[in-house]
CSV table of C-alpha atoms and ligand atoms in Angstrom, one decimal:
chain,number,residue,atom,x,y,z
A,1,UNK,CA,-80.8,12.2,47.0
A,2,UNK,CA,-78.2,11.8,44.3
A,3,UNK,CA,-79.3,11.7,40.3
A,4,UNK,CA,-79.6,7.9,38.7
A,5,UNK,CA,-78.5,7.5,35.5
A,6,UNK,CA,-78.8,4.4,33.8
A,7,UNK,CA,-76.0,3.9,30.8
A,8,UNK,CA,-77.9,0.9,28.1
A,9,UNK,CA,-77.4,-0.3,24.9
A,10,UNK,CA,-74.0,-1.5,25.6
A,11,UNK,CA,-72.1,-3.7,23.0
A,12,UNK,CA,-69.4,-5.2,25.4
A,13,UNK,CA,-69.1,-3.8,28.8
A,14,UNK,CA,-65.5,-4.7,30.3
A,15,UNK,CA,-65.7,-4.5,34.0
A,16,UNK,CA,-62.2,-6.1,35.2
A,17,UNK,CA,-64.0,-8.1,37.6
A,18,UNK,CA,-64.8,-11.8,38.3
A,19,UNK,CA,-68.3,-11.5,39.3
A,20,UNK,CA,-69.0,-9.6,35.8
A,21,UNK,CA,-66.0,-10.6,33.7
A,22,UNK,CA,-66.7,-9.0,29.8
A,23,UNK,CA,-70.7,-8.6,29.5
A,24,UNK,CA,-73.3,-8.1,26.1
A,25,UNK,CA,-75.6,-6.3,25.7
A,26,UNK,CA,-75.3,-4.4,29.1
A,27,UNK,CA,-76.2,-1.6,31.3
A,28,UNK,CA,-75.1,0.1,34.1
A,29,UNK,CA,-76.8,2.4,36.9
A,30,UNK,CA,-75.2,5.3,38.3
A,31,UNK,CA,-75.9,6.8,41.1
A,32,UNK,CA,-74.2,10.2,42.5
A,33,UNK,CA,-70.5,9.2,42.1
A,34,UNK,CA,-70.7,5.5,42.2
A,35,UNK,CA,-71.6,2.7,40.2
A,36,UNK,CA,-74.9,1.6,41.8
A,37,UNK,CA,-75.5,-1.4,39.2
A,38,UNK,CA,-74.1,-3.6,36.7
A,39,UNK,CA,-76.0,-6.4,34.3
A,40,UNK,CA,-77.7,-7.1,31.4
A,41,UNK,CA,-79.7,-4.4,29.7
A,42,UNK,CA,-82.7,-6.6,29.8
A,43,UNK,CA,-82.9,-6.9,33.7
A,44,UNK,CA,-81.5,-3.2,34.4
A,45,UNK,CA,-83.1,-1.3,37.0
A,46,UNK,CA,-85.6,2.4,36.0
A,47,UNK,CA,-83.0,5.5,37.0
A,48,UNK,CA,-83.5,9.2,36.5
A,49,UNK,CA,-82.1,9.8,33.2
A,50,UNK,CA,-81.2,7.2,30.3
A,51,UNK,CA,-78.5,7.2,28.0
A,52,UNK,CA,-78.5,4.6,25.2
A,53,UNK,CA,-75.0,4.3,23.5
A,54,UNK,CA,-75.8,2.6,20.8
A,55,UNK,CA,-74.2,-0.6,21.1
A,56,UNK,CA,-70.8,0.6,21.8
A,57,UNK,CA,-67.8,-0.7,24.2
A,58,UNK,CA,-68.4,0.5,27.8
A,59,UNK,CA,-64.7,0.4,30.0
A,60,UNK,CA,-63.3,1.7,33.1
A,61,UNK,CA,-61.7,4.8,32.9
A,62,UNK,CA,-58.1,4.6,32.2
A,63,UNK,CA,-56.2,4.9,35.1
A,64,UNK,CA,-52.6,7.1,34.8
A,65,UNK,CA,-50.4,5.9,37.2
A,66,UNK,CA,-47.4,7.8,36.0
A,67,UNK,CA,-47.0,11.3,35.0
A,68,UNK,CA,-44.7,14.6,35.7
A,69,UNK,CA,-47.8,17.3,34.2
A,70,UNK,CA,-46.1,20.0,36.7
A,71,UNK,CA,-43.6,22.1,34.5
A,72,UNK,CA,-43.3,24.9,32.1
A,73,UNK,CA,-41.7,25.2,28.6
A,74,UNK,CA,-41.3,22.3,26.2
A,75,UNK,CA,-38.0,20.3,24.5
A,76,UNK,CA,-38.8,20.2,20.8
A,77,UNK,CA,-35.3,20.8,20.2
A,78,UNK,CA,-34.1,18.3,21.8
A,79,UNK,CA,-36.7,15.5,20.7
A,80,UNK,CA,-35.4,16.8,17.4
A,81,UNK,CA,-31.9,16.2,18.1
A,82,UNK,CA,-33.1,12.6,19.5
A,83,UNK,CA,-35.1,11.8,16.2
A,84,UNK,CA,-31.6,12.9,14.3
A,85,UNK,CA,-29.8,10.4,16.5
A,86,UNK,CA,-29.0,12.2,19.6
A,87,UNK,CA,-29.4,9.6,22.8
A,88,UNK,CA,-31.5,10.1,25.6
A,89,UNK,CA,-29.8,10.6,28.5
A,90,UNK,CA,-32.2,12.1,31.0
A,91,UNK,CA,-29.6,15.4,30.7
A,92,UNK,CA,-32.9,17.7,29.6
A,93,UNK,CA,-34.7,17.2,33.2
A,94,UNK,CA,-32.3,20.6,34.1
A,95,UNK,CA,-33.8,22.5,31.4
A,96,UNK,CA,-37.3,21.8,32.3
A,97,UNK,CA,-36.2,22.7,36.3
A,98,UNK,CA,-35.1,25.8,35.3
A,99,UNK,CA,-38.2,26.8,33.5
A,100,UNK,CA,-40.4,25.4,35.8
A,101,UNK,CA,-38.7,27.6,38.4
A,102,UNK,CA,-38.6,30.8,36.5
A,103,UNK,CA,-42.5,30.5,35.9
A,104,UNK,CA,-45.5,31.8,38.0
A,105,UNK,CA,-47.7,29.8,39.9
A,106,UNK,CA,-50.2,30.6,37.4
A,107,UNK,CA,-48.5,29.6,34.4
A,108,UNK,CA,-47.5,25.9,36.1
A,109,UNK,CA,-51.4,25.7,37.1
A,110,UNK,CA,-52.3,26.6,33.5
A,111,UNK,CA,-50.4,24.0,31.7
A,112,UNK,CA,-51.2,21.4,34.4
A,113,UNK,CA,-55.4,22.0,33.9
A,114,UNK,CA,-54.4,22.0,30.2
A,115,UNK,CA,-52.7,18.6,30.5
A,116,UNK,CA,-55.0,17.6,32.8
A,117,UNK,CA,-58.6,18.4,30.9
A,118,UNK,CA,-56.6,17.0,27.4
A,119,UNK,CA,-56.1,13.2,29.4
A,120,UNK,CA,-59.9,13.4,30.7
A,121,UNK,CA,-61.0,14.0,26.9
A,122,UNK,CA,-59.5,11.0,26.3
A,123,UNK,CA,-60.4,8.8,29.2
A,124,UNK,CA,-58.4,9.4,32.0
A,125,UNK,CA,-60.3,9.5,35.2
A,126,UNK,CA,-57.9,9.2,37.3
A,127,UNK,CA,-54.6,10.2,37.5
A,128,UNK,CA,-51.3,10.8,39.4
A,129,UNK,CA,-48.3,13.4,39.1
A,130,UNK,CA,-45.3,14.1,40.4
A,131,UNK,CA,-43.0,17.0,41.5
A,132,UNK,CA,-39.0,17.0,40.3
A,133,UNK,CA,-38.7,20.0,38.3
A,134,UNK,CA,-38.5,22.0,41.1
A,135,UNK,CA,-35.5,21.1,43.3
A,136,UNK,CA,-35.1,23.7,45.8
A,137,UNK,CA,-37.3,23.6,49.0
A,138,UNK,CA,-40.0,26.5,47.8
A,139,UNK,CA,-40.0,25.5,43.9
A,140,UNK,CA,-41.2,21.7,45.4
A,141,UNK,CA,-43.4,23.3,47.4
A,142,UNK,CA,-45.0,24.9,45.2
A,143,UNK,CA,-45.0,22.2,42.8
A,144,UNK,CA,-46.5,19.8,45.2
A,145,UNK,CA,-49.8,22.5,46.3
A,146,UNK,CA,-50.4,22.6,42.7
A,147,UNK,CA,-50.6,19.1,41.8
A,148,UNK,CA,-52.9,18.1,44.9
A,149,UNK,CA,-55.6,20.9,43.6
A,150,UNK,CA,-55.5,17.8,40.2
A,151,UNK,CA,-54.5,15.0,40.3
A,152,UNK,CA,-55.9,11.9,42.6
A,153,UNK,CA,-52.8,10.9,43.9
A,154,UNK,CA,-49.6,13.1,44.1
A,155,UNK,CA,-46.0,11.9,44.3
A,156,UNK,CA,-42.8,13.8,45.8
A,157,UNK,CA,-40.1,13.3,43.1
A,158,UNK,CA,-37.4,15.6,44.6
A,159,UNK,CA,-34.8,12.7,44.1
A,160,UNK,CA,-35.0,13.3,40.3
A,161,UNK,CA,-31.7,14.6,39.6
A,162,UNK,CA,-28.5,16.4,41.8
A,163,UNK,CA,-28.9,20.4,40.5
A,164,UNK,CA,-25.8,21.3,40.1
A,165,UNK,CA,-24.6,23.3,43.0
A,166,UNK,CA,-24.2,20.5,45.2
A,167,UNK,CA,-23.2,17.2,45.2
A,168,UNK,CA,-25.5,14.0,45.8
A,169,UNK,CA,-25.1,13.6,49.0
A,170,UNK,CA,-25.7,16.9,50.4
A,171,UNK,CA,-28.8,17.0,47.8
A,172,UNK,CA,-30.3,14.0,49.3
A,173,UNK,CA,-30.0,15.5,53.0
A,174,UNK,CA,-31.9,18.2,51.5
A,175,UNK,CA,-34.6,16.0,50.4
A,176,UNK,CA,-35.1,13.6,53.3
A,177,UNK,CA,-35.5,16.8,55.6
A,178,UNK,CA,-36.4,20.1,55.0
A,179,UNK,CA,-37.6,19.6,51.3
A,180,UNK,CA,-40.0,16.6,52.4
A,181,UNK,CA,-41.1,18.5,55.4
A,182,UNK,CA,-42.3,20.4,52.9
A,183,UNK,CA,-44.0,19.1,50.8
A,184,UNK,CA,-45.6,16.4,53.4
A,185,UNK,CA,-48.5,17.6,53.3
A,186,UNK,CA,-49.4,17.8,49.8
A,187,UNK,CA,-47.9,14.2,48.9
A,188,UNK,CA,-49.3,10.7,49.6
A,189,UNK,CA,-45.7,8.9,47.8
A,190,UNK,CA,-42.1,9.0,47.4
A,191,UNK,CA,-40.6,8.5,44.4
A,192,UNK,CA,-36.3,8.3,43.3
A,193,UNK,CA,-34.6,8.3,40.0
A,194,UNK,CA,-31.9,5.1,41.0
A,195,UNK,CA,-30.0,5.1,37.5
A,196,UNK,CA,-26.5,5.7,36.7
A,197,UNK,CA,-26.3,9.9,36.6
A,198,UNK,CA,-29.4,10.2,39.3
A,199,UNK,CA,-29.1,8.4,42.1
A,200,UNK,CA,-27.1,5.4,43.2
A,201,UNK,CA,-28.8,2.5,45.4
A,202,UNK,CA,-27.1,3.9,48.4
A,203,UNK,CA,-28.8,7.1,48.1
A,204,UNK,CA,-32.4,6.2,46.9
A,205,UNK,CA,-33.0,3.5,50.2
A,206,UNK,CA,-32.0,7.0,52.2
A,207,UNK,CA,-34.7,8.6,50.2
A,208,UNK,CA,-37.4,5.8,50.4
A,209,UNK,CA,-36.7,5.4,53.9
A,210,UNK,CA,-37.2,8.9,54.9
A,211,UNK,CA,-40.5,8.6,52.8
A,212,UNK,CA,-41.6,5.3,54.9
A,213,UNK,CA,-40.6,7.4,58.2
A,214,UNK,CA,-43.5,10.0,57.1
A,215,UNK,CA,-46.5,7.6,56.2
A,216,UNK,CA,-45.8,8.0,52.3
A,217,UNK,CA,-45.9,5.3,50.2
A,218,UNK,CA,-43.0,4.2,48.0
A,219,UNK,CA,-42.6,4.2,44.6
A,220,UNK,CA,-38.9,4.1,42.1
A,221,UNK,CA,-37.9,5.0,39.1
A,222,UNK,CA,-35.9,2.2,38.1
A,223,UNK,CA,-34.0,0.2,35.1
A,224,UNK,CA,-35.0,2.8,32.3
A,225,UNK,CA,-31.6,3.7,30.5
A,226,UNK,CA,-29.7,0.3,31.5
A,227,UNK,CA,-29.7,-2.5,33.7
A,228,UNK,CA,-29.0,-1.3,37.8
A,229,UNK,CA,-30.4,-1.5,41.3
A,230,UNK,CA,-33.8,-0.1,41.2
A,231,UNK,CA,-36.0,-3.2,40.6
A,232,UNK,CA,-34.1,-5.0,43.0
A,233,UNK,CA,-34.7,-1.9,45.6
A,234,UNK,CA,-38.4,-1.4,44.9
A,235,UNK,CA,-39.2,-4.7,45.7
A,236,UNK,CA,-37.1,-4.9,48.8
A,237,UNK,CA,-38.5,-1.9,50.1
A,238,UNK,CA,-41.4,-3.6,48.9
A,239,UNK,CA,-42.3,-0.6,47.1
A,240,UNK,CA,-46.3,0.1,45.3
A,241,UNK,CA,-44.6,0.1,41.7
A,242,UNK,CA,-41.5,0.5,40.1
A,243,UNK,CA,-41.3,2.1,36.5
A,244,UNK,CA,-39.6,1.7,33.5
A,245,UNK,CA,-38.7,-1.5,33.7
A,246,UNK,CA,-37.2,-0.8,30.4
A,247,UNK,CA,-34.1,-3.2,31.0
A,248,UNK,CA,-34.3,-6.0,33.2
A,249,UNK,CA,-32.2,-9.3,33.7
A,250,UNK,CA,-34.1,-12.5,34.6
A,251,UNK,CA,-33.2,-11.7,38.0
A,252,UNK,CA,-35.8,-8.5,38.0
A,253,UNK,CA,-38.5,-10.1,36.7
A,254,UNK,CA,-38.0,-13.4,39.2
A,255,UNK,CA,-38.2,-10.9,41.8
A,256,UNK,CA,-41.2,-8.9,40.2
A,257,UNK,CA,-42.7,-12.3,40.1
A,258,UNK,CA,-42.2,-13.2,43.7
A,259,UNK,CA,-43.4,-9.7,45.0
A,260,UNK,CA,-46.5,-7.3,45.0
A,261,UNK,CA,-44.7,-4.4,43.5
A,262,UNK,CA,-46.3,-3.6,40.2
A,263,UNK,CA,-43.9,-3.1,37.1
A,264,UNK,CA,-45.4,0.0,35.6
A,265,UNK,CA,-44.5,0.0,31.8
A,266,UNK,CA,-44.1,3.4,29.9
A,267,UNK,CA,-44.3,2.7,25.9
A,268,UNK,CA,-44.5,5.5,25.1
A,269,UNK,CA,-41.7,6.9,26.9
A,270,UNK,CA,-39.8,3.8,25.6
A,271,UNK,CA,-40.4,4.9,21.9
A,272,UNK,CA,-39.7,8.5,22.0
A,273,UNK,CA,-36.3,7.8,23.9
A,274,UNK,CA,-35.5,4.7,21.1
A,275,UNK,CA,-35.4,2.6,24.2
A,276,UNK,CA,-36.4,-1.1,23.4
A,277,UNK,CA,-40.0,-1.9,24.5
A,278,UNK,CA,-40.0,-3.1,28.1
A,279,UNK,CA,-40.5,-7.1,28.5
A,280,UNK,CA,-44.3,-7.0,29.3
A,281,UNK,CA,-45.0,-10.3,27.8
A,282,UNK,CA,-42.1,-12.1,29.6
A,283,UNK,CA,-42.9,-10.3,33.1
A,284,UNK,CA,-46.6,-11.6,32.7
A,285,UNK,CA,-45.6,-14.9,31.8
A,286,UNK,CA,-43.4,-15.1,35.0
A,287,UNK,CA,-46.0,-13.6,37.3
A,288,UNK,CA,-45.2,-10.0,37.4
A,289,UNK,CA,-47.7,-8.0,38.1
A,290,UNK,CA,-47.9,-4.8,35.4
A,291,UNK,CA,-49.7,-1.3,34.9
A,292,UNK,CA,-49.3,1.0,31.9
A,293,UNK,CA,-49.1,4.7,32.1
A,294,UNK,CA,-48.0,7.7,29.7
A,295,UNK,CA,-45.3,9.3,32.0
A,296,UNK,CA,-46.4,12.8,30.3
A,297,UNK,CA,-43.5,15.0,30.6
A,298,UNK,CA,-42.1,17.1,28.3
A,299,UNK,CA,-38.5,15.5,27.9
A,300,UNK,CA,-38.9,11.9,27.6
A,301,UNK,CA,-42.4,11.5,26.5
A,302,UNK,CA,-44.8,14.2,25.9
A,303,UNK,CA,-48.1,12.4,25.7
A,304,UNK,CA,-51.3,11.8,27.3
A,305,UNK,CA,-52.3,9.1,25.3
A,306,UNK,CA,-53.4,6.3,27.3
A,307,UNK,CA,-54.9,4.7,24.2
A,308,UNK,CA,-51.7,5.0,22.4
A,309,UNK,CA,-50.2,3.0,25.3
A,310,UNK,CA,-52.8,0.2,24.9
A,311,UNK,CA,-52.3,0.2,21.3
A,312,UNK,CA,-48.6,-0.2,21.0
A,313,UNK,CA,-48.9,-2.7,24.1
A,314,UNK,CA,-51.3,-4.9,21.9
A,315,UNK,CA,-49.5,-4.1,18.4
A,316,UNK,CA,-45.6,-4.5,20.1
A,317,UNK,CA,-45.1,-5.9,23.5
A,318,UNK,CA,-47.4,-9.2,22.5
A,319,UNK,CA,-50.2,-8.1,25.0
A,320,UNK,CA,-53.8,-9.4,24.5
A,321,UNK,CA,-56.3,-6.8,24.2
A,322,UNK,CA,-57.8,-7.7,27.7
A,323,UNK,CA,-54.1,-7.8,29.2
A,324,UNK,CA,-53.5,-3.9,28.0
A,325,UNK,CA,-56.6,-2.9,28.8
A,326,UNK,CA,-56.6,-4.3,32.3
A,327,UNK,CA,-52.8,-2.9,33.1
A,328,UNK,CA,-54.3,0.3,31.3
A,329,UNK,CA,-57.3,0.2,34.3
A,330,UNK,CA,-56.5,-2.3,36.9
A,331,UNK,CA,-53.1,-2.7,36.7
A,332,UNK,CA,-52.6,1.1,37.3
A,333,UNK,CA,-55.3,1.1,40.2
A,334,UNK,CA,-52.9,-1.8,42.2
A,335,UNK,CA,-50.1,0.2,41.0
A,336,UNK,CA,-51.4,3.4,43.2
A,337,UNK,CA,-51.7,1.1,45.9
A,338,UNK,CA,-55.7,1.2,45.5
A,339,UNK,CA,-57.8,-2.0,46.6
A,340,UNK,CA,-59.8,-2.8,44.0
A,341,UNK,CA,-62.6,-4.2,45.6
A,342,UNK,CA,-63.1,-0.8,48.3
A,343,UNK,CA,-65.7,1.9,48.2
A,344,UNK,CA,-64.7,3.7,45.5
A,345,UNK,CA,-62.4,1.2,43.5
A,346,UNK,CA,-60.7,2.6,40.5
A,347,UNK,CA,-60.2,0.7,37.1
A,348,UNK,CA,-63.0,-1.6,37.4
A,349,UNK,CA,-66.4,-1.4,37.2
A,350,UNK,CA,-68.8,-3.1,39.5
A,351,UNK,CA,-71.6,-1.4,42.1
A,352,UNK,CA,-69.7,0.4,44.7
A,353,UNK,CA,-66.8,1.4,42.4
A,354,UNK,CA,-66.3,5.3,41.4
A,355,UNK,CA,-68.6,6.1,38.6
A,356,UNK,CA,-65.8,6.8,35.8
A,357,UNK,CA,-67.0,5.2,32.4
A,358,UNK,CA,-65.5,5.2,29.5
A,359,UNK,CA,-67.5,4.5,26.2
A,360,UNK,CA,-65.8,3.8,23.0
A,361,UNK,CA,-66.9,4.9,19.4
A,362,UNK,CA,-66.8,1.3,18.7
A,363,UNK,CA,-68.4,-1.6,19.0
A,364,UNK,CA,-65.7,-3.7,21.1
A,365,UNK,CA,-62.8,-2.5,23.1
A,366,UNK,CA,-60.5,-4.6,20.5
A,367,UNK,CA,-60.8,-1.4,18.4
A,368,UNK,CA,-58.2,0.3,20.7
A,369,UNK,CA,-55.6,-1.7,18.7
A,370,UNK,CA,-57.5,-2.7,15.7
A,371,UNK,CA,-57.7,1.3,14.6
A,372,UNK,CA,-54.6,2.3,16.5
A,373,UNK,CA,-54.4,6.6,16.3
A,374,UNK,CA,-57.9,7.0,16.0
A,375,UNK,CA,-59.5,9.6,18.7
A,376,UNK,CA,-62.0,6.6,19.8
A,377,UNK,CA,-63.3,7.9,23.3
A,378,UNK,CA,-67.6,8.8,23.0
A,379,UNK,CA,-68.3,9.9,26.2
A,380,UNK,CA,-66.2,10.1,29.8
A,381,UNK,CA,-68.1,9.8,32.9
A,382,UNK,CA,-65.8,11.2,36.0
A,383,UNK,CA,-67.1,10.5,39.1
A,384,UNK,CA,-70.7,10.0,37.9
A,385,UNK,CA,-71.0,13.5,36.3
A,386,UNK,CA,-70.9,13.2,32.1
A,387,UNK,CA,-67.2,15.3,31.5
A,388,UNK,CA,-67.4,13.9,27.8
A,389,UNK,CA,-70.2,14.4,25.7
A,390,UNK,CA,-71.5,13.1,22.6
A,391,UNK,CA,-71.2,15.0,19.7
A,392,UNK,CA,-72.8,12.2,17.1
A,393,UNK,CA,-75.7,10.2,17.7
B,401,NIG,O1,-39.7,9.3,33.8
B,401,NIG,N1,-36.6,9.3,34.4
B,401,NIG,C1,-36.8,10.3,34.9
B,401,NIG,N2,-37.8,11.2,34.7
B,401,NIG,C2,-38.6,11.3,33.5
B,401,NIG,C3,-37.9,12.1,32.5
B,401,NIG,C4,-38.3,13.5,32.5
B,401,NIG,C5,-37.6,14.4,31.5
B,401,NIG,O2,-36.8,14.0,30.6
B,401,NIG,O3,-37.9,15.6,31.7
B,401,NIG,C6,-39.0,10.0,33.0
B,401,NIG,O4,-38.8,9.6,31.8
């Protein structure tokens, strides 16, 4: 028999779901690593241990639907040179690949857990990454084992960029056969960069296709440094997400709108590249379906910050609070291809979900934007076990 644990004396519990909606003065039971009950404190159910937090906001974990945590070394430099006016031009992916190949196993596993453990302090329970600093058969490998020991759902990103000693063609043989033979096992998606200077729409159906022809689901990098093919090409592939979604014409969002592929919106990446902030008001206003992630990397947006995402999402892009915080939880559970009503649902809380609770030092979740920059996460529940706890009463 697993421990209960009942969570009470909670201010505003947001569950994401239309049975519960946004609850006072609520409680919930967990029991092993699911959520066994949700209600008002007044009618919750005895468990083994209590926890009373006081009146503060209660959410889903965040879920991270886009990251790259599998490198070594860092770009200070050129984030400096960016800050000073320098453009982004995705150019610095071949500095991370060749420290990320020159490094040990260990070292990559290090500043993974690292990264790893420093988004769980702050509320991520679940979370994907990706290979692509890797680029040659063993270094993806590699990449690939080390990410599936982490993170919940791992992505095969060996279409990030042509290395230099061969052209784009022969690179993408490469990764359509004997690099995604080998990482197959460690990988549930595929993932391409389609921009000008990665790879053309030609070249990234060859590498979702190959992906489809293995079981993998498909994801795209699309639409972050200009207009171009990839929204079009996620949705036609029909695609679990595409990301970025930096620049899109009305055409993109027309077709986000018609489809099920989830526009996954990077802020922060969008701010430390001096990208404009993708459209996330007019894609919800159309019908688009969106998710917000970090895309920790150490080029293009070296953060772990969910919150921060939320925040600028609520203070920039014109999102309600319960919009960021649903594409924050939700939105990135849909964008992972999760069903949000299964055995184990992500993002939302409601009995049967996965017991990862988030509780704010704050009274409502509205404080996420309200005090923007302020460390606000309590206590972290991942997979019913207490990963965060309580320092203050
Ligand atoms: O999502 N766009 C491609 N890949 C990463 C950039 C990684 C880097 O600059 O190292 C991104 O922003």
């Amino acid at each position: 028999m697993s421990e209960t644990t009942l969570v009470t004396g909670i201010g505003e519990l947001v569950t994401n779901t239309e049975e519960f909606g946004t609850l006072r003065d609520a409680a919930v039971v967990l029991d092993g690593e699911r959520v066994a009950w949700v209600g008002r404190a007044d009618a919750a159910p005895d468990a083994d241990v209590r926890v009373d937090v006081a009146g503060r906001a209660v959410l889903p974990g965040w879920v991270d639907s886009h990251t790259h945590l599998i490198f070594a070394g860092d770009r200070t430099a050129e984030f400096e040179a960016r800050m000073a006016g320098q453009p982004y031009e995705a150019g610095g992916i071949r500095t991370t690949v060749a420290a990320t190949r020159a490094a040990s196993d260990e070292v990559l596993a290090l500043n993974l857990h690292r990264l790893r453990q420093e988004a769980l302090r702050q509320g991520t329970t679940c979370l994907e990454t990706k290979t692509g600093y890797g680029l040659t058969v063993t270094d993806e490998k590699r990449c690939a084992a080390l990410a599936a020991e982490v993170a919940d759902e791992v992505t095969f990103l060996g279409a990030h960029v042509v290395p230099d000693t061969v052209t784009a063609d022969e690179y993408v043989d490469l990764v359509c056969g004997p690099m995604l033979d080998a990482v197959a096992e460690h990988v549930g998606w595929i993932d391409v960069f389609c921009e000008t200077g990665a790879f053309d729409a030609e070249q990234s159906a060859r590498v979702l296709a190959a992906g489809r022809a293995r079981g993998l689901g498909l994801r795209v990098h699309g639409n972050q440094l200009g207009p171009g093919p990839g929204v079009r090409l996620a949705v036609e592939h029909g695609a679990a997400s595409v990301d970025h979604c930096t620049h899109l014409t009305e055409a993109d969002v027309d077709a986000l709108a018609g489809s099920a592929t989830v526009a996954t919106l990077l802020p922060a990446c969008d701010l430390s590249t001096r990208q404009p902030l993708a459209p996330a008001r007019r894609l919800l206003d159309a019908g688009a379906r969106i998710s917000l992630a970090t895309n920790a990397n150490p080029g293009s947006s070296y953060t772990t910050a969910m919150a921060y995402c939320v925040a600028t999402a609520v203070l920039q892009m014109k999102l309600s609070i319960a919009e960021a915080i649903w594409a924050a939880t939700a939105g990135g559970a849909l964008a992972l291809g999760r069903d949000l009503h299964a055995e184990g649902a992500v993002g939302v809380l409601r009995p049967g979900a996965r017991a990862d609770v988030h509780v704010l030092d704050a009274p409502s979740a509205v404080h996420l934007a309200y005090r923007p920059g302020v460390p606000l996460t309590w206590s972290v529940w991942h997979r019913g076990t207490q990963v965060v706890i309580p320092t203050a009463p």
